[in-house]
mmCIF file of C-alpha atoms in Angstrom:
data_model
loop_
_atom_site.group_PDB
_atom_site.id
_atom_site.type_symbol
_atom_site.label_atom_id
_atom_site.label_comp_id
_atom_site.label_asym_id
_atom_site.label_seq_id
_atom_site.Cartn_x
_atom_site.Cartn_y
_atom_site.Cartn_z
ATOM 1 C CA UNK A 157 -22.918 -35.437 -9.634
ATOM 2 C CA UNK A 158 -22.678 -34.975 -5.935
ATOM 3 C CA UNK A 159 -19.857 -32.489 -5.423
ATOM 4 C CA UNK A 160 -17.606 -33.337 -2.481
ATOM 5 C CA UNK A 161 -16.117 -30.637 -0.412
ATOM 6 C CA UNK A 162 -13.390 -30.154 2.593
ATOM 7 C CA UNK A 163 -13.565 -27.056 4.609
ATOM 8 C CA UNK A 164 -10.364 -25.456 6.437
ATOM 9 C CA UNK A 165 -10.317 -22.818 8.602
ATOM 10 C CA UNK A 166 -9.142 -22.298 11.963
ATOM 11 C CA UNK A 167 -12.689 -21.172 13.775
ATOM 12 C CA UNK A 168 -15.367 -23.471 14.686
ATOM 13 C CA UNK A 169 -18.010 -21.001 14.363
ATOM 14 C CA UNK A 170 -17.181 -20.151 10.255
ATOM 15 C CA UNK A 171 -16.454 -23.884 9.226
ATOM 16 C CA UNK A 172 -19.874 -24.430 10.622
ATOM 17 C CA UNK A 173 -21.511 -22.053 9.425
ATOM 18 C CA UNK A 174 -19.634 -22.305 6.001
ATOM 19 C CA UNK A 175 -20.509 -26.026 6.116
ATOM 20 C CA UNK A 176 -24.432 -25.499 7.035
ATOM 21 C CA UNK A 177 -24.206 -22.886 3.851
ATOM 22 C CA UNK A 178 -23.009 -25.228 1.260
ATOM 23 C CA UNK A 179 -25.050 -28.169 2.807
ATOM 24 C CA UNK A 180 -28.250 -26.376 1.776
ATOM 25 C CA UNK A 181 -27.564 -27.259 -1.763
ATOM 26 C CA UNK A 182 -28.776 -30.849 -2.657
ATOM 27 C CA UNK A 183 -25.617 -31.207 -5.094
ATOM 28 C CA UNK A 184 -22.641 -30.018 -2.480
ATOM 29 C CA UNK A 185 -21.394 -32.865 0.321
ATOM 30 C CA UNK A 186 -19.748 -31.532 3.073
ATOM 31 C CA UNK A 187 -16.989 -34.536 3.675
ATOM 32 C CA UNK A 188 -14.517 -33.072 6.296
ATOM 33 C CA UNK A 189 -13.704 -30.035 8.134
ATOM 34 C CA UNK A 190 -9.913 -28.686 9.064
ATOM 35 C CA UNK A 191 -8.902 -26.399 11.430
ATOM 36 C CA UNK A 192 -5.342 -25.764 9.920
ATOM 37 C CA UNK A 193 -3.730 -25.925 6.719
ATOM 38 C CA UNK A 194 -1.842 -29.269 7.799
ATOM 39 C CA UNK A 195 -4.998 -31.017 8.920
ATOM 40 C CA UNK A 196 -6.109 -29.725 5.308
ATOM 41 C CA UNK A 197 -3.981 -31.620 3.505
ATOM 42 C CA UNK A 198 -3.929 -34.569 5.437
ATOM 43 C CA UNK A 199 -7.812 -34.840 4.987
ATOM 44 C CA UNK A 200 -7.870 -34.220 1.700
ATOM 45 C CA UNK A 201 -5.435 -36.886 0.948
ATOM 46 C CA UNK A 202 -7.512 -39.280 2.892
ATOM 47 C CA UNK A 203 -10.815 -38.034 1.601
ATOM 48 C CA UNK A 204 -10.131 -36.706 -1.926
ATOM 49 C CA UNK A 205 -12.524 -33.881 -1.846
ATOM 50 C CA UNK A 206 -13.499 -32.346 -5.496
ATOM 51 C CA UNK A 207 -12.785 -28.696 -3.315
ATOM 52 C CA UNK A 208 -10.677 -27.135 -0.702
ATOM 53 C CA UNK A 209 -12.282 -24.601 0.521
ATOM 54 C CA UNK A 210 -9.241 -22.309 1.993
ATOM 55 C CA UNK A 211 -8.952 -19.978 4.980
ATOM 56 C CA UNK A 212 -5.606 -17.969 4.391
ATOM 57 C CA UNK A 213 -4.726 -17.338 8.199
ATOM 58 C CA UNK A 214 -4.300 -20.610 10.174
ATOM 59 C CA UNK A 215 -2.372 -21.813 12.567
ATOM 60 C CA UNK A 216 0.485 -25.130 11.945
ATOM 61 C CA UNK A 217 0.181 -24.461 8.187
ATOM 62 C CA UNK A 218 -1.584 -21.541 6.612
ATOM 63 C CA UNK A 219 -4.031 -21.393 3.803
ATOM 64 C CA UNK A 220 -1.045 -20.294 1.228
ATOM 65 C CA UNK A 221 1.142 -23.491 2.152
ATOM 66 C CA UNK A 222 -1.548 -25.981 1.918
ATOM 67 C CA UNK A 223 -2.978 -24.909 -1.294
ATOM 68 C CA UNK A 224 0.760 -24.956 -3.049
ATOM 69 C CA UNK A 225 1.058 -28.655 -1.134
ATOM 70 C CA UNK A 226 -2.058 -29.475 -2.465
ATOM 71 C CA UNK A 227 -2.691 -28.350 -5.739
ATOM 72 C CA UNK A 228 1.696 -29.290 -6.243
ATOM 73 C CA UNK A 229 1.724 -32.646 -4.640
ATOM 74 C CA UNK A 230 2.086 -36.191 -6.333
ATOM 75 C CA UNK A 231 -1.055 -37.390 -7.953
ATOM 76 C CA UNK A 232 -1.585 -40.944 -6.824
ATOM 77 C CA UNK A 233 -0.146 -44.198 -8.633
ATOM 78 C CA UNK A 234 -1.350 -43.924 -12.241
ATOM 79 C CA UNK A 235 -3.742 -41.345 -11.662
ATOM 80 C CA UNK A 236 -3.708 -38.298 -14.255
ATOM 81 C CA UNK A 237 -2.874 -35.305 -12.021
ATOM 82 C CA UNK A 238 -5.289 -32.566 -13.499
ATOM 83 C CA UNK A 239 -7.925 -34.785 -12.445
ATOM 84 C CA UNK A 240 -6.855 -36.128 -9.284
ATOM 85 C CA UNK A 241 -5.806 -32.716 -7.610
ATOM 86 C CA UNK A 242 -8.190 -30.911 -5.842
ATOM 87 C CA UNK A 243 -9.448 -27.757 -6.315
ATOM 88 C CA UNK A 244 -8.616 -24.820 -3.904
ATOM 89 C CA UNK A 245 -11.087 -21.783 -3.243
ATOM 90 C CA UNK A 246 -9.819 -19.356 -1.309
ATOM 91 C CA UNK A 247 -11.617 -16.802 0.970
ATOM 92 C CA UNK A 248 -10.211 -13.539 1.248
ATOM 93 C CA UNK A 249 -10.660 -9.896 2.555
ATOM 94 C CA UNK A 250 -10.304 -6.570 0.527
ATOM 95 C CA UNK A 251 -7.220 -5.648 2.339
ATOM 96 C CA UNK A 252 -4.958 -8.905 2.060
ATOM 97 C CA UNK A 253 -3.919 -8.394 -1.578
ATOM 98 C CA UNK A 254 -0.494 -9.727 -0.561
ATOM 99 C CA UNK A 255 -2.319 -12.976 -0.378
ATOM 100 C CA UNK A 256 -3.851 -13.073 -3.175
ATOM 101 C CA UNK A 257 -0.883 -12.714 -5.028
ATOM 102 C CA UNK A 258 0.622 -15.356 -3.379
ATOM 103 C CA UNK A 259 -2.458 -17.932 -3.499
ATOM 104 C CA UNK A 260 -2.567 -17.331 -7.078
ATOM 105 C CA UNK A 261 1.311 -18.589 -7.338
ATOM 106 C CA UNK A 262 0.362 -21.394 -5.066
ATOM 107 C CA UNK A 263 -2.166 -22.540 -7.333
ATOM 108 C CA UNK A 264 -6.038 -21.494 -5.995
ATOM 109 C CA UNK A 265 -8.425 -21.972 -8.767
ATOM 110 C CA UNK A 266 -10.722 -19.100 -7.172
ATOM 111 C CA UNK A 267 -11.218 -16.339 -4.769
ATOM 112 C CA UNK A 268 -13.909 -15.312 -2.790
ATOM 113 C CA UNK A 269 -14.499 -12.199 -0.039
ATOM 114 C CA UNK A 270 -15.032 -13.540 3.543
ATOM 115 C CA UNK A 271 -18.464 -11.557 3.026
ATOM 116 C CA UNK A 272 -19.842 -12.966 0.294
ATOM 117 C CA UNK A 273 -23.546 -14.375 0.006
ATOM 118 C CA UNK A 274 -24.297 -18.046 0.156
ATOM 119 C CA UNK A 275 -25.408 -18.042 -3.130
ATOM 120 C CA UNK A 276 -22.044 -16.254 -4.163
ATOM 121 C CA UNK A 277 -20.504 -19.075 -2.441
ATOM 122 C CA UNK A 278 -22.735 -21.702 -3.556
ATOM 123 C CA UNK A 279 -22.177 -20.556 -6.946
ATOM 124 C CA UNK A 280 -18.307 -20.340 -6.349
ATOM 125 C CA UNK A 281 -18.017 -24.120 -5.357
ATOM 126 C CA UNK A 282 -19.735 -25.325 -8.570
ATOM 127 C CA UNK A 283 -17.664 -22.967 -10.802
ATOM 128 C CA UNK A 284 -14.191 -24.243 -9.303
ATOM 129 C CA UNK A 285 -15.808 -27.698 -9.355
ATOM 130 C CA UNK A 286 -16.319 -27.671 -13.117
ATOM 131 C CA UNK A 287 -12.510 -26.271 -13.797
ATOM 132 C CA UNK A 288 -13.278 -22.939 -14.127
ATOM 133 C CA UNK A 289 -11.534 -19.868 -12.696
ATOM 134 C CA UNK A 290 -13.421 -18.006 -10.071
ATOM 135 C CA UNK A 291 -12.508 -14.337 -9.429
ATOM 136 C CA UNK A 292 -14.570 -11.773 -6.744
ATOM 137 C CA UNK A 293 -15.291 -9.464 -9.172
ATOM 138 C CA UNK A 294 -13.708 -6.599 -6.990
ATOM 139 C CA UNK A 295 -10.275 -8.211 -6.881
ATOM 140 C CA UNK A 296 -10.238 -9.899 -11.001
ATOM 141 C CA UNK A 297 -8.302 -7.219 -12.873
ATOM 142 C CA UNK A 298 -6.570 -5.393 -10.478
ATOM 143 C CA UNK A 299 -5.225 -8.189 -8.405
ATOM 144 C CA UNK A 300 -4.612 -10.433 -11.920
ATOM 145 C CA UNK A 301 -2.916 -7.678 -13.878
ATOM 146 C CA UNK A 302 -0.779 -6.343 -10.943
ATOM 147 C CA UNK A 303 0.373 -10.024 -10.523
ATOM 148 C CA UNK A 304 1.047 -10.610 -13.997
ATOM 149 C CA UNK A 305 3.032 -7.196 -13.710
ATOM 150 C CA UNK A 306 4.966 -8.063 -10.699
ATOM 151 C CA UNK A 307 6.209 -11.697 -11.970
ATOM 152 C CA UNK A 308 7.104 -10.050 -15.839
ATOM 153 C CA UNK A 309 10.574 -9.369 -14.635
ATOM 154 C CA UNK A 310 11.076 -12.879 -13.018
ATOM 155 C CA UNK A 311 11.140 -14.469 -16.487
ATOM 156 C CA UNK A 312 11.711 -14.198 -20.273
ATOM 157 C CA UNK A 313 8.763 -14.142 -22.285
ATOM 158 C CA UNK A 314 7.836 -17.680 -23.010
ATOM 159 C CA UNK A 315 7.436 -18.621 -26.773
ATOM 160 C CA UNK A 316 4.560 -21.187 -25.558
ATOM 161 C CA UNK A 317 2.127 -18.923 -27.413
ATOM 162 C CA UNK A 318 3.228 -18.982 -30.962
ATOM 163 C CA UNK A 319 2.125 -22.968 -30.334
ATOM 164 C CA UNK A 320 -1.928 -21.529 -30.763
ATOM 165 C CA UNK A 321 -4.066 -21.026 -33.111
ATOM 166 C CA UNK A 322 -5.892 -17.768 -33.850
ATOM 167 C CA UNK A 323 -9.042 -19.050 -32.975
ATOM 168 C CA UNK A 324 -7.253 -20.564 -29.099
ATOM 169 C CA UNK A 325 -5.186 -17.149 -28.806
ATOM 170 C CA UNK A 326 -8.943 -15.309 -29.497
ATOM 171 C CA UNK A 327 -10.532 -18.098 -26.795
ATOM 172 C CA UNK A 328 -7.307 -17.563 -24.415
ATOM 173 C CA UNK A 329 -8.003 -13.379 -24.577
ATOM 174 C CA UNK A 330 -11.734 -13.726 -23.708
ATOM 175 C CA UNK A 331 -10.795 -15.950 -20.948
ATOM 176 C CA UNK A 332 -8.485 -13.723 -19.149
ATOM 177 C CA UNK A 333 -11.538 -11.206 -20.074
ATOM 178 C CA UNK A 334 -13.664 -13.367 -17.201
ATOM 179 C CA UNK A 335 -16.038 -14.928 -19.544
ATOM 180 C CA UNK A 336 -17.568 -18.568 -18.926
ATOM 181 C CA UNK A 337 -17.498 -20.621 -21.714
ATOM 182 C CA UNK A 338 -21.268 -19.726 -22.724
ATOM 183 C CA UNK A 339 -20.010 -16.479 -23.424
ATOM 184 C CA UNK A 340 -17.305 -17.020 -25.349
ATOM 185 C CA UNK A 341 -19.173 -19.222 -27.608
ATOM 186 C CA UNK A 342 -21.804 -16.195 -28.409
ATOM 187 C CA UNK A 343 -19.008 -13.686 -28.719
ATOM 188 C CA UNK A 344 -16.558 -15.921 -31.329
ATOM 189 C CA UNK A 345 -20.241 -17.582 -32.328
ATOM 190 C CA UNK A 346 -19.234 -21.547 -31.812
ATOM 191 C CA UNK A 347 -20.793 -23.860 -30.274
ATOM 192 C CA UNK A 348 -19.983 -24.151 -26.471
ATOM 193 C CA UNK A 349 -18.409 -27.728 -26.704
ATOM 194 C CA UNK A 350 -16.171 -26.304 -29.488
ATOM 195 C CA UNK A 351 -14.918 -23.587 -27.372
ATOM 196 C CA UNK A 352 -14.924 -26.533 -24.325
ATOM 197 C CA UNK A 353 -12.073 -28.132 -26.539
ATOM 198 C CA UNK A 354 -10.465 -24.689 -27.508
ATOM 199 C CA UNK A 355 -9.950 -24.303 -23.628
ATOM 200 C CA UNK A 356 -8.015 -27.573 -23.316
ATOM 201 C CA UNK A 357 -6.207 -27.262 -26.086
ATOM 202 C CA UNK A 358 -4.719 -23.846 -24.826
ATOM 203 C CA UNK A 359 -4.323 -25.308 -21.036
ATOM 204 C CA UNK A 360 -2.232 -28.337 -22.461
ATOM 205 C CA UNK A 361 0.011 -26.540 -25.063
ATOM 206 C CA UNK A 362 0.574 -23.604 -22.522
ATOM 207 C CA UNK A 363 0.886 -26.531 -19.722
ATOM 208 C CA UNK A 364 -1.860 -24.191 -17.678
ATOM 209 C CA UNK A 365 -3.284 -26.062 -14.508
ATOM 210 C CA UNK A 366 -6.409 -24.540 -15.172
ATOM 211 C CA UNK A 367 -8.249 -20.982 -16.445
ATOM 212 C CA UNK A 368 -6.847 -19.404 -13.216
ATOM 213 C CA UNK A 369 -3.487 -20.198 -14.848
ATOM 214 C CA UNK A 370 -4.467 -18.910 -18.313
ATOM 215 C CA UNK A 371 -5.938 -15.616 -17.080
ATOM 216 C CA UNK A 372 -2.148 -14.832 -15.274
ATOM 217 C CA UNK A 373 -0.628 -16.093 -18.690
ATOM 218 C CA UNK A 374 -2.798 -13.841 -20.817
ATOM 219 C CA UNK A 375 -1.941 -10.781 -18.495
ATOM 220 C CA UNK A 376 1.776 -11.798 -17.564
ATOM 221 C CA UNK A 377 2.632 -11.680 -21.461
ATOM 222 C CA UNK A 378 0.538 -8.701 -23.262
ATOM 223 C CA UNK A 379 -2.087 -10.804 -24.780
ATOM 224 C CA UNK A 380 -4.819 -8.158 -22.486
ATOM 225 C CA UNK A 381 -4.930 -5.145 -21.553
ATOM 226 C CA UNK A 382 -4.355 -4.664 -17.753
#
């Protein structure tokens, strides 16, 4: 499957280059490019792009506001929203943790450094693509645990979790641990479309938009280490 992408950011020079990147790969379509977080959404209502790719700093509507619109927003007439949402991957820099925080609220199924390869990125499409949480390595458990830290207060401790299994809370742990579902299958020793089902499971009775969602869950209510 061809997947379908929109690319938003506010200079010429990095959407093209961004788009000649993913272009290289015979399975990524370039559909549309945005130069602010309005024209973002506007496109990707119109175009229905599998993924966002997100500049943070724009100009009309920034990269924060659009994903939250986005990701947030009314599915279409009949259509089931998980599926009809678009993903958001958002590119970042080492010293905007502030947004990070705040794209993870808004709903961004992955992160990525501004300098990161093209395979990196490449690889980072696919991943968010195929409903998986994407993390830069350098940001995962510091920016995820100091998030989940931050919001503890904000809340009571859901009872949500006392809904899973042992074998979901063990597959909910290793997720928030960064493992893809390959791994998690060798390390509990299933099959990987057993684990596959584990995952929704624990997205629909924790009512988790996605792994990016689980991994805050897992950290915002002890279930990991920090």
């Amino acid at each position: 499957m061809t997947i379908r992408v929109l690319i938003a950011d506010d200079q010429v020079m990095i959407r093209d280059g961004l788009a000649a990147l993913l272009a290289s790969d015979p399975e990524i379509e370039v559909i549309g490019q945005a130069g602010n977080g309005r024209e973002a959404v506007e496109m990707a209502r119109a175009l229905d792009p599998d993924v966002v790719v997100m500049d943070i700093r724009m100009p009309e509507m920034d990269g924060l506001a659009a994903t939250a619109e986005l990701v947030g927003g009314p599915a279409p007439d009949g259509a089931d929203p998980a599926e009809q949402r678009p993903k958001v991957l958002v590119l970042t820099t080492f010293d905007l943790d502030e947004y990070v925080y705040e794209a993870l609220g808004s709903g961004a199924s992955g992160f990525l450094l501004k300098d990161a390869s093209a395979a990196d990125l490449i690889n980072g499409v696919r991943v968010v693509a195929g409903g998986d949480a994407l993390l830069a390595p350098s940001v995962t458990r510091r920016l995820i645990g100091d998030f989940a830290r931050r919001r503890r207060h904000q809340r009571p401790n859901p009872a949500a979790a006392a809904a899973l299994t042992p074998r979901e809370l063990d597959v909910l742990r290793l997720i928030a641990r960064g493992l893809s579902n390959a791994e998690i299958a060798a390390e509990l020793v299933l099959a990987e479309q057993t684990v596959k089902t584990h995952v929704g499971h624990v997205l629909t009775k924790l009512s988790l938009r996605d792994r990016t969602q689980a991994v805050v869950y897992a950290y915002e209510n002890g279930l990991v280490g920090s």
